[in-house]
Coordinates of C-alpha atoms and ligand atoms in Angstrom, one line a residue:
X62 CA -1.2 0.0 28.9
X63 CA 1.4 -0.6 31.8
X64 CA 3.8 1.2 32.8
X65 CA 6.5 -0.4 30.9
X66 CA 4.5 0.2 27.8
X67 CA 4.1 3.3 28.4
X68 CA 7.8 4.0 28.6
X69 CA 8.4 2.4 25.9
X70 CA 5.7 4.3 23.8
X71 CA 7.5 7.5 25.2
X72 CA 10.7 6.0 23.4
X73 CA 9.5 5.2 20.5
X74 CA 7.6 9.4 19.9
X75 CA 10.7 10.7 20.9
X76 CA 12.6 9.0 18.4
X77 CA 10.1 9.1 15.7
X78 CA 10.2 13.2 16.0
X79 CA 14.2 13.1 15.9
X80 CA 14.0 11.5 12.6
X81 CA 11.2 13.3 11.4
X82 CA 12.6 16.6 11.7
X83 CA 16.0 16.2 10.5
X84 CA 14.6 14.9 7.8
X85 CA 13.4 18.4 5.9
X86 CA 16.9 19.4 6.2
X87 CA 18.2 16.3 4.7
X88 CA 16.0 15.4 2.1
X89 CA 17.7 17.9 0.2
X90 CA 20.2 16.0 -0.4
X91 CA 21.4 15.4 -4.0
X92 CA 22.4 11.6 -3.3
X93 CA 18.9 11.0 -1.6
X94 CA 17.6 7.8 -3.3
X95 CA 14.4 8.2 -5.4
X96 CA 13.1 4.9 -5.3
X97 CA 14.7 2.7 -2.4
X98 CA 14.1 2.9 1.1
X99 CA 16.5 5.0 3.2
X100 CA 16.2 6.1 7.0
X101 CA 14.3 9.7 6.8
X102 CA 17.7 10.9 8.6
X103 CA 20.1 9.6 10.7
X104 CA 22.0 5.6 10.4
X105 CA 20.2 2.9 8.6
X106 CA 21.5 -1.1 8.4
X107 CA 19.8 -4.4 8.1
X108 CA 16.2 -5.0 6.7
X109 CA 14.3 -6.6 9.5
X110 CA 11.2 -8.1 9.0
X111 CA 10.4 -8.0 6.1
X112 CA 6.5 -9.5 5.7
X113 CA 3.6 -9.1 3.3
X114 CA 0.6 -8.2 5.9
X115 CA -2.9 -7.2 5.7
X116 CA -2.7 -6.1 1.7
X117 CA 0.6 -4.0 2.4
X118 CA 4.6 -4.8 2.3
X119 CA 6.4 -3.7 5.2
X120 CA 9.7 -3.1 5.8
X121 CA 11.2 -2.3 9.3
X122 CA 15.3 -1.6 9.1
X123 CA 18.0 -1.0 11.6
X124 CA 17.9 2.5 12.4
X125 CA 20.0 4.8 14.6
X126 CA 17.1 7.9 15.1
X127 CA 19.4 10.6 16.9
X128 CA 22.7 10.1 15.5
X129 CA 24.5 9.2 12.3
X130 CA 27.3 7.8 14.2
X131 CA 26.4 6.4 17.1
X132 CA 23.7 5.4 19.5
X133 CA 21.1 2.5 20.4
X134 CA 19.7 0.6 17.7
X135 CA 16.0 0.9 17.4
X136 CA 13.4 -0.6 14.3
X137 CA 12.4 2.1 11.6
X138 CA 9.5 1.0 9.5
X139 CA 7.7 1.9 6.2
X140 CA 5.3 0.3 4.2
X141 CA 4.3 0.1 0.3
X142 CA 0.6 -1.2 -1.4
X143 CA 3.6 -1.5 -4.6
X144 CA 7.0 -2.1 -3.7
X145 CA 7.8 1.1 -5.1
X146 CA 6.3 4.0 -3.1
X147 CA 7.1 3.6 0.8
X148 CA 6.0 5.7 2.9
X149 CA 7.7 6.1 6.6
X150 CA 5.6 5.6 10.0
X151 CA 7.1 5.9 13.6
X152 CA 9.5 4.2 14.8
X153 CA 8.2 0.5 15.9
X154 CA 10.4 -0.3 19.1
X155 CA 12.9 1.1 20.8
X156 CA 15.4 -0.4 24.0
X157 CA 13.8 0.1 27.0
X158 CA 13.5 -3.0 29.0
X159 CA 16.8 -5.1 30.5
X160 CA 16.5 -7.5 27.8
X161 CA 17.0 -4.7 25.0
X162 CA 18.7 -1.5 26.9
X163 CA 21.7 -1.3 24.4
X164 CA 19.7 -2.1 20.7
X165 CA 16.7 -3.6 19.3
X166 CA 18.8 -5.8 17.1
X167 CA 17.7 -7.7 14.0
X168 CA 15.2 -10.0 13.9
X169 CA 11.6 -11.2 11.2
X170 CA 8.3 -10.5 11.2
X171 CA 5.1 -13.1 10.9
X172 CA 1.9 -12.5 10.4
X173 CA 0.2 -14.3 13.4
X174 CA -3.5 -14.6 12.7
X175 CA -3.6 -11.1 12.2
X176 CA -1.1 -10.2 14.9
X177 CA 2.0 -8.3 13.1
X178 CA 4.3 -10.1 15.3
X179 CA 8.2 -9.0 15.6
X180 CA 11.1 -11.2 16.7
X181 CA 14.0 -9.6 17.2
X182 CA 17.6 -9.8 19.8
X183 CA 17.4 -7.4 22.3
X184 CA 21.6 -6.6 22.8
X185 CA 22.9 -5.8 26.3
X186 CA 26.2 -4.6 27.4
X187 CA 27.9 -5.7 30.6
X188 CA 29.8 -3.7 32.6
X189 CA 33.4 -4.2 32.5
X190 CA 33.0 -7.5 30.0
X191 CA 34.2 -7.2 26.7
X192 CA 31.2 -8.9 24.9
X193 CA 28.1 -8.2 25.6
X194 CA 24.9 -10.6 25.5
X195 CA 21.9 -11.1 23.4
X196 CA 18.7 -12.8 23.4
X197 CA 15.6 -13.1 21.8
X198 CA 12.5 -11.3 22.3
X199 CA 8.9 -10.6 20.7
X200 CA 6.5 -7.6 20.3
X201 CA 3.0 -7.7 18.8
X202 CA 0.6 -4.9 16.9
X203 CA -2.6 -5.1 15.9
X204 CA -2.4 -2.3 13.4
X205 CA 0.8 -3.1 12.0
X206 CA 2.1 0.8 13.6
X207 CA 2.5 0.5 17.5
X208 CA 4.2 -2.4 18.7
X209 CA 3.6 -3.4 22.6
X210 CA 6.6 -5.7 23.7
X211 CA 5.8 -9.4 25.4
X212 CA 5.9 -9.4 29.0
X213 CA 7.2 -12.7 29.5
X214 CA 10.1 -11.3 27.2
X215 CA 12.9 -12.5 26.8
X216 CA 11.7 -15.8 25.2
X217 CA 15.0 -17.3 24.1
X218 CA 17.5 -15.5 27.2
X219 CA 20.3 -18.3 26.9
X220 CA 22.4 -19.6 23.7
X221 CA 22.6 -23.5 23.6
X222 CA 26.0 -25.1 23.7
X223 CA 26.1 -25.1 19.8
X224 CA 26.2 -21.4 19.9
X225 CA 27.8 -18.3 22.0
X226 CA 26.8 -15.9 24.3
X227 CA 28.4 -13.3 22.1
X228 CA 26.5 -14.0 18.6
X229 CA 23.4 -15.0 19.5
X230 CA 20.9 -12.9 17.3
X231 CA 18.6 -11.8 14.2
X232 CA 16.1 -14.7 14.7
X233 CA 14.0 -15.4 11.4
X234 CA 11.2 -17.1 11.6
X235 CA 8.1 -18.8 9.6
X236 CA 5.6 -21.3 9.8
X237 CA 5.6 -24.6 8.4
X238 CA 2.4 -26.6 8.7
X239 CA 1.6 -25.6 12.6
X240 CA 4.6 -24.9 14.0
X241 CA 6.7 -22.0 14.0
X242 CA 10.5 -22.2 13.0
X243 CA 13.3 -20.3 13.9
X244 CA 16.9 -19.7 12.8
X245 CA 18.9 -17.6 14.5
X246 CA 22.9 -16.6 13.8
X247 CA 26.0 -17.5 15.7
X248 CA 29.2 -18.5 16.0
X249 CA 31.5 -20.8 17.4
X250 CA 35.4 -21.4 17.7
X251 CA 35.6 -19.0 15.0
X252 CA 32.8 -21.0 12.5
X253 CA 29.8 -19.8 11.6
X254 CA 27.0 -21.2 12.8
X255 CA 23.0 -21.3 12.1
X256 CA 20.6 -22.4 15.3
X257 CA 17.0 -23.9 15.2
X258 CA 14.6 -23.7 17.3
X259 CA 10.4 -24.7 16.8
X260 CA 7.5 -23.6 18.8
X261 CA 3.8 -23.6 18.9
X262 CA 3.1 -20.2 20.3
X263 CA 6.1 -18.3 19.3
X264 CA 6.3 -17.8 23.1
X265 CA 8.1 -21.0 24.5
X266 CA 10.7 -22.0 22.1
X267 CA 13.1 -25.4 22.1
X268 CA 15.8 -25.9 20.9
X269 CA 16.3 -28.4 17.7
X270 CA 20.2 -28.2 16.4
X271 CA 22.5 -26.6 14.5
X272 CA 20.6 -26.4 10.9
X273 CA 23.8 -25.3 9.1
X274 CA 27.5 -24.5 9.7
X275 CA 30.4 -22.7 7.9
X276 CA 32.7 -25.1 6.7
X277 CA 35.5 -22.9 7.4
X278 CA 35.5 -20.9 4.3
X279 CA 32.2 -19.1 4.9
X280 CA 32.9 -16.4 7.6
X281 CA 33.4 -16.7 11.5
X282 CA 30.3 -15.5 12.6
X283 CA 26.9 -16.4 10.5
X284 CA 24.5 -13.2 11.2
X285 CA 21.2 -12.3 9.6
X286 CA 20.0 -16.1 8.1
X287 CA 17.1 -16.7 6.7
X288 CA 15.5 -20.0 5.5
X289 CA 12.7 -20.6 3.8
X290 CA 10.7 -23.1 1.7
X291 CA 11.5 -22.8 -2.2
X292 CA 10.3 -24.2 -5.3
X293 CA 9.9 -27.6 -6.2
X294 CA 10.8 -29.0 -2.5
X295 CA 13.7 -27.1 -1.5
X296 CA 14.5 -24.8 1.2
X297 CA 16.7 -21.8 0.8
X298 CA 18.7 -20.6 3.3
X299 CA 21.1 -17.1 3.7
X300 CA 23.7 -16.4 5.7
X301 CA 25.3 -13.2 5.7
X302 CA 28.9 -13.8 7.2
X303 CA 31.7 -11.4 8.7
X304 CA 34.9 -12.0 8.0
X305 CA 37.1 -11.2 10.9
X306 CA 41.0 -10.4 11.0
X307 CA 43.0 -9.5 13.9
X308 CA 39.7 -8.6 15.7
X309 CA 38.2 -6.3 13.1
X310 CA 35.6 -6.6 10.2
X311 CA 37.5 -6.7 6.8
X312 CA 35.3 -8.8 4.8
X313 CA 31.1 -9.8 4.5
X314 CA 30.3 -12.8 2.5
X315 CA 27.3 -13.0 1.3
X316 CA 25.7 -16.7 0.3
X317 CA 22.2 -18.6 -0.6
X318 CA 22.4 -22.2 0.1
X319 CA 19.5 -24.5 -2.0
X320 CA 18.6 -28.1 -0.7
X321 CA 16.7 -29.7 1.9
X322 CA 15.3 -29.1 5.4
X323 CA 14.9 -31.8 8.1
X324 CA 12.1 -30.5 10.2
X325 CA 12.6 -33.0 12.8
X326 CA 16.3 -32.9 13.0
X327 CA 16.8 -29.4 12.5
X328 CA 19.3 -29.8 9.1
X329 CA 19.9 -28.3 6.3
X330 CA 21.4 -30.0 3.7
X331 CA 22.9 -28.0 0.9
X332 CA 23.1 -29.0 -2.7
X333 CA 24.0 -25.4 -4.5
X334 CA 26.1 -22.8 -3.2
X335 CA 26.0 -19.3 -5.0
X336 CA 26.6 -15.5 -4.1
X337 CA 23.6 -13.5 -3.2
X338 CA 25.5 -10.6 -4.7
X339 CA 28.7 -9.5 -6.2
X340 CA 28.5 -6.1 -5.9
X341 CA 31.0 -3.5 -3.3
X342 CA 27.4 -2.7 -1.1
X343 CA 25.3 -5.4 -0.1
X344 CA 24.7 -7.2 3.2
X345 CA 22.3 -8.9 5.6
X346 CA 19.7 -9.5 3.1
X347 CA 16.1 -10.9 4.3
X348 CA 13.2 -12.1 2.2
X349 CA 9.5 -12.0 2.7
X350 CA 6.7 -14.6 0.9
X351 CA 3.7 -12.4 -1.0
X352 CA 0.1 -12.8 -1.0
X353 CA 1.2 -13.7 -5.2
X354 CA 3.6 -16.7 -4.3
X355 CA 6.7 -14.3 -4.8
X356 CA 9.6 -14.9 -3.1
X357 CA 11.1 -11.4 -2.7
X358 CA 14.7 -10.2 -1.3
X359 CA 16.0 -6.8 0.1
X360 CA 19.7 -6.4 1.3
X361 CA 21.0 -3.5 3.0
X362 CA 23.4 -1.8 -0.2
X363 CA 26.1 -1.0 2.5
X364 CA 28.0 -3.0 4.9
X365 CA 29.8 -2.1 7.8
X366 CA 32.8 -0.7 6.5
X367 CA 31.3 1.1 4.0
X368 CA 33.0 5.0 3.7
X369 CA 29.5 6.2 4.7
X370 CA 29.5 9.5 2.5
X371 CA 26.5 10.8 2.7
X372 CA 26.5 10.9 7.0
X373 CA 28.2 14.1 6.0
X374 CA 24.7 15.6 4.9
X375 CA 23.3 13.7 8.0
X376 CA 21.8 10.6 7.0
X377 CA 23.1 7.0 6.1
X378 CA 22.0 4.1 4.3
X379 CA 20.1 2.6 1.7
X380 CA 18.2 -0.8 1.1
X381 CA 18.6 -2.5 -2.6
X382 CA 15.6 -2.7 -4.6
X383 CA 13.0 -5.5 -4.0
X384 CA 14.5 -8.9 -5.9
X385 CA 12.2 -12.0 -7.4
X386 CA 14.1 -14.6 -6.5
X387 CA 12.9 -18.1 -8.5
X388 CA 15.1 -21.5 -9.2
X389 CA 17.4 -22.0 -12.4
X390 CA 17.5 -25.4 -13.9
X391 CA 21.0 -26.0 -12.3
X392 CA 19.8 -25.6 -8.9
X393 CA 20.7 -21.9 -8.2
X394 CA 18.5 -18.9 -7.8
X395 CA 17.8 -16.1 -10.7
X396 CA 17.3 -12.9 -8.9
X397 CA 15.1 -10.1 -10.8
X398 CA 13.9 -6.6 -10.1
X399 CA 10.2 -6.5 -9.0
X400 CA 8.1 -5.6 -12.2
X401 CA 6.5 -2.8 -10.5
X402 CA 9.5 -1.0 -10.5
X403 CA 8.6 -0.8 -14.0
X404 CA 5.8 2.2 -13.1
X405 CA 8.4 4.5 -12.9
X406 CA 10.1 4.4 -16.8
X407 CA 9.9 7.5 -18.6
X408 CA 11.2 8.2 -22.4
X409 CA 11.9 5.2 -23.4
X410 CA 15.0 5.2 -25.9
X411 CA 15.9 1.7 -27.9
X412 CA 19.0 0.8 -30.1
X413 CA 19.3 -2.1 -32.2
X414 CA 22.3 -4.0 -34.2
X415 CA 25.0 -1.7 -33.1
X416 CA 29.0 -2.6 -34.1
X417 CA 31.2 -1.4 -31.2
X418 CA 34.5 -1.0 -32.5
X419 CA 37.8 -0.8 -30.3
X420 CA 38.2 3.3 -29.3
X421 CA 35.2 4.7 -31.0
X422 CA 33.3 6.6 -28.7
X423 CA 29.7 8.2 -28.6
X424 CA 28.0 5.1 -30.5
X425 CA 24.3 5.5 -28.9
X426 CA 25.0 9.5 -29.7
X427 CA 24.0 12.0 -26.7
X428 CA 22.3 9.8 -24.0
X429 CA 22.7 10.8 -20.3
X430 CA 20.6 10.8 -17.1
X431 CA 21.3 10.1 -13.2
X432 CA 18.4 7.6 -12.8
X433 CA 18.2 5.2 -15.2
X434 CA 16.9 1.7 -16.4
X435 CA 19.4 -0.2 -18.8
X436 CA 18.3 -3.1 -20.2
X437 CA 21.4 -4.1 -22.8
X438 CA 22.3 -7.3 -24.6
X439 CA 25.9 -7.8 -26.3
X440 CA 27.1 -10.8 -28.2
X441 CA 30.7 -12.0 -28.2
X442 CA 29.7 -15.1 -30.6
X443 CA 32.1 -14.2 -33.9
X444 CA 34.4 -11.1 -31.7
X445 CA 37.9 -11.5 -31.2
X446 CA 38.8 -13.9 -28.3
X447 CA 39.4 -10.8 -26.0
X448 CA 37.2 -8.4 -26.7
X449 CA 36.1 -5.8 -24.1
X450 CA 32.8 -3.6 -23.8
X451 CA 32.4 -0.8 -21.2
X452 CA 29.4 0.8 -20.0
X453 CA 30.3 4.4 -18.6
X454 CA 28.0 6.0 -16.4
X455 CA 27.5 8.9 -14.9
X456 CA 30.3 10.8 -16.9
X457 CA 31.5 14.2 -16.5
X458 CA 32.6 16.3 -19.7
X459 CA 36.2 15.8 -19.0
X460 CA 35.5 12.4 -18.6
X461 CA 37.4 13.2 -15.1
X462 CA 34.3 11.3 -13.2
X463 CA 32.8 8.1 -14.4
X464 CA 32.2 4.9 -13.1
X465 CA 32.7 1.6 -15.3
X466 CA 31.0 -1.6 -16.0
X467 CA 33.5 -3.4 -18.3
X468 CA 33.3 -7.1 -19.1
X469 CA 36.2 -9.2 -20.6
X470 CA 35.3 -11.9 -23.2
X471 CA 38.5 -14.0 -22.6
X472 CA 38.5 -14.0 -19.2
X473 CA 34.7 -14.1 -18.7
X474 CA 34.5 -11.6 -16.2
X475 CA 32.4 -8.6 -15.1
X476 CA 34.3 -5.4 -13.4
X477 CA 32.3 -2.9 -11.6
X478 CA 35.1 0.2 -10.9
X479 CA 34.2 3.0 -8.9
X480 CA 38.0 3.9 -8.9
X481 CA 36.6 7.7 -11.0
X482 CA 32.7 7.9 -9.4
X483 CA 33.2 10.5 -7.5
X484 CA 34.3 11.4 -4.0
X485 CA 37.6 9.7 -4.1
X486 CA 35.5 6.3 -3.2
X487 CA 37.6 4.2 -4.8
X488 CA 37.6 0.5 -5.8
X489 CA 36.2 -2.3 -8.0
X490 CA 34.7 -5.9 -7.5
X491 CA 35.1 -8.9 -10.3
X492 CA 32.3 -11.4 -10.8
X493 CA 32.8 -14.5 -12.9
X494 CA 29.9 -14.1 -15.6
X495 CA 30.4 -17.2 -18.5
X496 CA 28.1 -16.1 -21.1
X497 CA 24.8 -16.9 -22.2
X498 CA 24.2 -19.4 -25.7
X499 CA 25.3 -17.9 -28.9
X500 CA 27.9 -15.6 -26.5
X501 CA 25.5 -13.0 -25.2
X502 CA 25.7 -11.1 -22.1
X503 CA 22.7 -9.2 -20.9
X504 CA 23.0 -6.8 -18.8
X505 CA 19.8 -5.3 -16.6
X506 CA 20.9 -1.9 -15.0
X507 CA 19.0 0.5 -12.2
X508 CA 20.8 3.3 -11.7
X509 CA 19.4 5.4 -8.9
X510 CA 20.8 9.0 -7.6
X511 CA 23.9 7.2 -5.5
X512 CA 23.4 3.5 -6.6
X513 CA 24.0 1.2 -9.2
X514 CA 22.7 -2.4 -9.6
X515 CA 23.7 -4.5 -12.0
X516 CA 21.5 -7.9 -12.9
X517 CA 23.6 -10.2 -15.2
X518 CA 22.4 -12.2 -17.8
X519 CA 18.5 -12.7 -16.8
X520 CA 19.5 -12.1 -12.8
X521 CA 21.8 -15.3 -12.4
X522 CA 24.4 -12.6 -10.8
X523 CA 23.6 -9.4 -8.8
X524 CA 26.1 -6.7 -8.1
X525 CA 25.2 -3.8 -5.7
X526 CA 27.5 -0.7 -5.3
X527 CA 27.2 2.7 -4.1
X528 CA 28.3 5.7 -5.6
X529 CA 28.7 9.7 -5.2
X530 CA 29.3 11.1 -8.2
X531 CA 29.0 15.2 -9.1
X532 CA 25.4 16.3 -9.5
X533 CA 26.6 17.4 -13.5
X534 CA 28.2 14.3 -14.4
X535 CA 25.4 12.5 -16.1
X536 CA 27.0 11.2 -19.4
X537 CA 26.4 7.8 -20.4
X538 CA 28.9 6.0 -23.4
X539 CA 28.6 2.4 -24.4
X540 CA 32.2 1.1 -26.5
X541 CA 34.7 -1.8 -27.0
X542 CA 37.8 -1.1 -25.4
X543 CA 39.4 -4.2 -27.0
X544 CA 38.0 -5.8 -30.4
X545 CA 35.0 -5.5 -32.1
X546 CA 31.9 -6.4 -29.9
X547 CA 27.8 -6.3 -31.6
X548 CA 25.4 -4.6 -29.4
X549 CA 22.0 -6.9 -30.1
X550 CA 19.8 -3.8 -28.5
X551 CA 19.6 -1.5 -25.6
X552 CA 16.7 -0.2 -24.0
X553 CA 17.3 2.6 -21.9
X554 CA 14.6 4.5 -19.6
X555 CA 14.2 7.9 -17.2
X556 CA 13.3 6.4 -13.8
X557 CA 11.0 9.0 -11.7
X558 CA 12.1 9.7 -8.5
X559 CA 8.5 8.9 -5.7
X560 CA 11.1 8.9 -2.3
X561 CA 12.8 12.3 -0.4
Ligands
FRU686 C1 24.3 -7.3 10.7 C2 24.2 -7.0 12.2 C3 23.3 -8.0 12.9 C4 22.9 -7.2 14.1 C5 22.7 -5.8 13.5 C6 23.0 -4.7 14.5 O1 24.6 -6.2 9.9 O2 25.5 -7.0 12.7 O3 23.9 -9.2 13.2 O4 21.7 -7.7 14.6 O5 23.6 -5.7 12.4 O6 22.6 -3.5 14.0

């Protein structure tokens, strides 16, 4: 070890104790998750590097170890043999070198010949400058736990012309044939932009071109992309996207892109645009390739100007569930919950052939629970041409707290409303959900102590959302609102809680 390593190492303990401790305290926490991956205490954002290595998944996330608020970024990291039980290690790297003093930013993870390799922007403030710099750097493990940076770091330190010093970061790479790939998020004159870049050694990198570009609709600055090889010869690519007015954040977009990649020329052509997710909470989603073929997403179910409740009981941040993601017939992507998420159902409860009718509460009798699996399927075939269901979840006994999944026949659209979850968090989201053949909507449902996520018919729509309701309000109602609406069947399940 030299010195630098050493230093770094130093970092990296004294960063893994912060969390470590705080984390008895805050693990008492009644919105703790009980089955996605959170920080143990302290700030969480992005999933970074996300990689199938060695027989285990790992996930490494944007973490602030000493502070809810505010501080250096460094890489927090668990793993999982199932998708489903993580379990936290140290912190994997921490700023300590010029290239990195003000964040570890986002960045990928490859399996190199048995090498967990990390690629990742090292962010750097300048003195007196109003934006600071970022470039790209590497660190390697040979255990998958302690990470030793590259001393030839940085190995991308300038953007090209396409790009700007300013958004230069979260490089994503992955191997195609014998090269390595990279994309890497940026911006300029206000578009979004994606760069590429190819090397042999992941060490020396050149430049290729601009593989993809906003086409002034789809955010100013393109950050966290990710592109990868898909079924049947397409390539997939992500772009998380910040929308930007009068200088500050007041929008993310969130978009996959399916078509082709030009290796050679570095572009992307797209033939499908969709929405990752529809949800209030979801950003800078990442995926990772299994040793099963499985192409499998995580986002971060927050976003930057998310309320951030829970960093009143010290700790921030959640990741979504893990997400199959496989190609429709139309050229867009189904998204589904891993089956091994399916390990933690308990009671299972089914209802079949059930007439809602407009007002009548209490259909599915006394059913309640704060983590739950619905799996439902309505058909609007023969109802009125505006009927209305409503899921309520998470209900008080005044009905003073609840929080709404309501979708409206004639206009075709799903509402998420948080307007009554809890915490005067207020607000709702809209997704456009035409319905299945013979007028069914399905709706797949994991409900987890402050989250809700809401697959639409078979996973063709995803909408993640946050919410805080009262410990007591657990009351679950399914009804019509409008009309007179035939509930095919409803599964419903107790998820067990395996995370603290
Ligand atoms: C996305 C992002 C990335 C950046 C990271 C910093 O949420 O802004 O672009 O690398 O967060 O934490």
């Amino acid at each position: 070890m030299n010195e630098h390593d050493m230093q770094h190492q130093l970092l990296v303990q004294k960063a893994t104790a912060s969390a470590e401790q705080a984390h008895e305290s805050v693990s008492g926490d009644y919105y703790r998750q009980g089955f996605h991956i959170m920080p143990q205490a302290y700030f969480m954002n992005d999933p970074n590097g996300l990689v199938y290595y060695k027989g285990e998944y790992h996930a490494f996330f944007q973490h602030l170890p000493f502070s809810v608020h505010d501080g250096e970024k460094v890489w927090g990291h668990v793993k999982s043999k199932d998708l489903v039980h993580w379990e936290y290690l140290p912190v994997a790297i921490a700023p300590s070198q010029f290239y990195d003093r003000n964040g570890c930013y986002s960045g990928s993870a490859v399996d190199d010949d048995g090498m967990l390799t990390l690629i990742y922007t090292g962010y750097i403030e300048r003195e007196g400058e109003r934006t600071a710099i970022q470039m790209q750097n590497i660190a390697f493990s040979e255990d998958g736990i302690v990470f030793h940076k590259y001393d030839g770091n940085p190995v991308i330190s300038d953007p090209p012309e396409d790009g700007s010093l300013a958004d230069f970061r979260d490089p994503k790479v992955w191997k195609h044939e014998d090269t390595w790939y990279m994309v890497v998020g940026s911006s300029k004159y206000g578009y979004g932009k994606t760069l590429m870049y190819r090397s042999r050694d992941l060490r020396q990198w050149d430049y290729i071109g601009v593989a993809a570009e906003s086409d002034g609709s789809m955010g100013q600055v393109w950050e966290c992309p990710d592109m990868f090889p898909f079924e049947q010869n397409t390539h997939v690519f992500l772009t998380s996207s910040l929308i930007i007015e009068n200088g500050a954040i007041t929008g993310g977009k969130n978009l996959y892109m399916v078509g082709s990649l030009n290796y050679e020329q570095g572009k992307f052509t797209s033939e499908y645009v969709g929405e990752t997710d529809c949800g209030c909470d979801f950003y800078a989603a990442q995926t990772l390739h299994d040793d099963q073929g499985r192409r499998i997403l995580i986002g971060w179910m927050d976003w930057h100007a998310a309320p951030r409740i829970e960093a009143a009981n010290n700790w921030f941040g959640s990741l979504t569930i893990p997400r199959i993601m496989t190609l429709l017939p139309d050229g867009g992507v189904q998204f589904t919950p891993v089956p091994e998420l399916q390990q933690l159902r308990e009671g299972h409860q089914r209802f079949k052939d059930v007439t809602l009718r407009e007002g009548v509460r209490g259909a599915l009798g006394d059913i309640s629970g704060d983590c739950l699996e619905i799996i439902a399927e309505f058909e609007l075939e023969d109802a009125e041409p505006a009927a209305e269901f409503l899921i309520a979840l998470r209900r008080s006994e005044l009905h003073d707290q609840e929080t709404i999944i309501s979708y409206n026949s004639e206009t075709e659209t799903l509402t998420f409303n948080r307007d009554k979850s809890g915490n005067d968090f207020k607000g709702s989201k809209s997704c456009s959900l035409p319905p299945m053949s013979g007028g069914r909507i399905k709706l797949h449902i994991i409900m987890d102590r402050s989250s809700v996520e809401i697959f639409m018919n078979d996973g063709r729509l995803v909408s993640s959302n946050r919410i805080y309701p009262h410990p007591d309000s657990q009351g679950l109602d399914v009804y019509a609102s409008k009309g007179t609406v035939k509930l095919r069947q409803l599964d419903l399940w107790k998820l067990k809680r395996v995370m603290r």
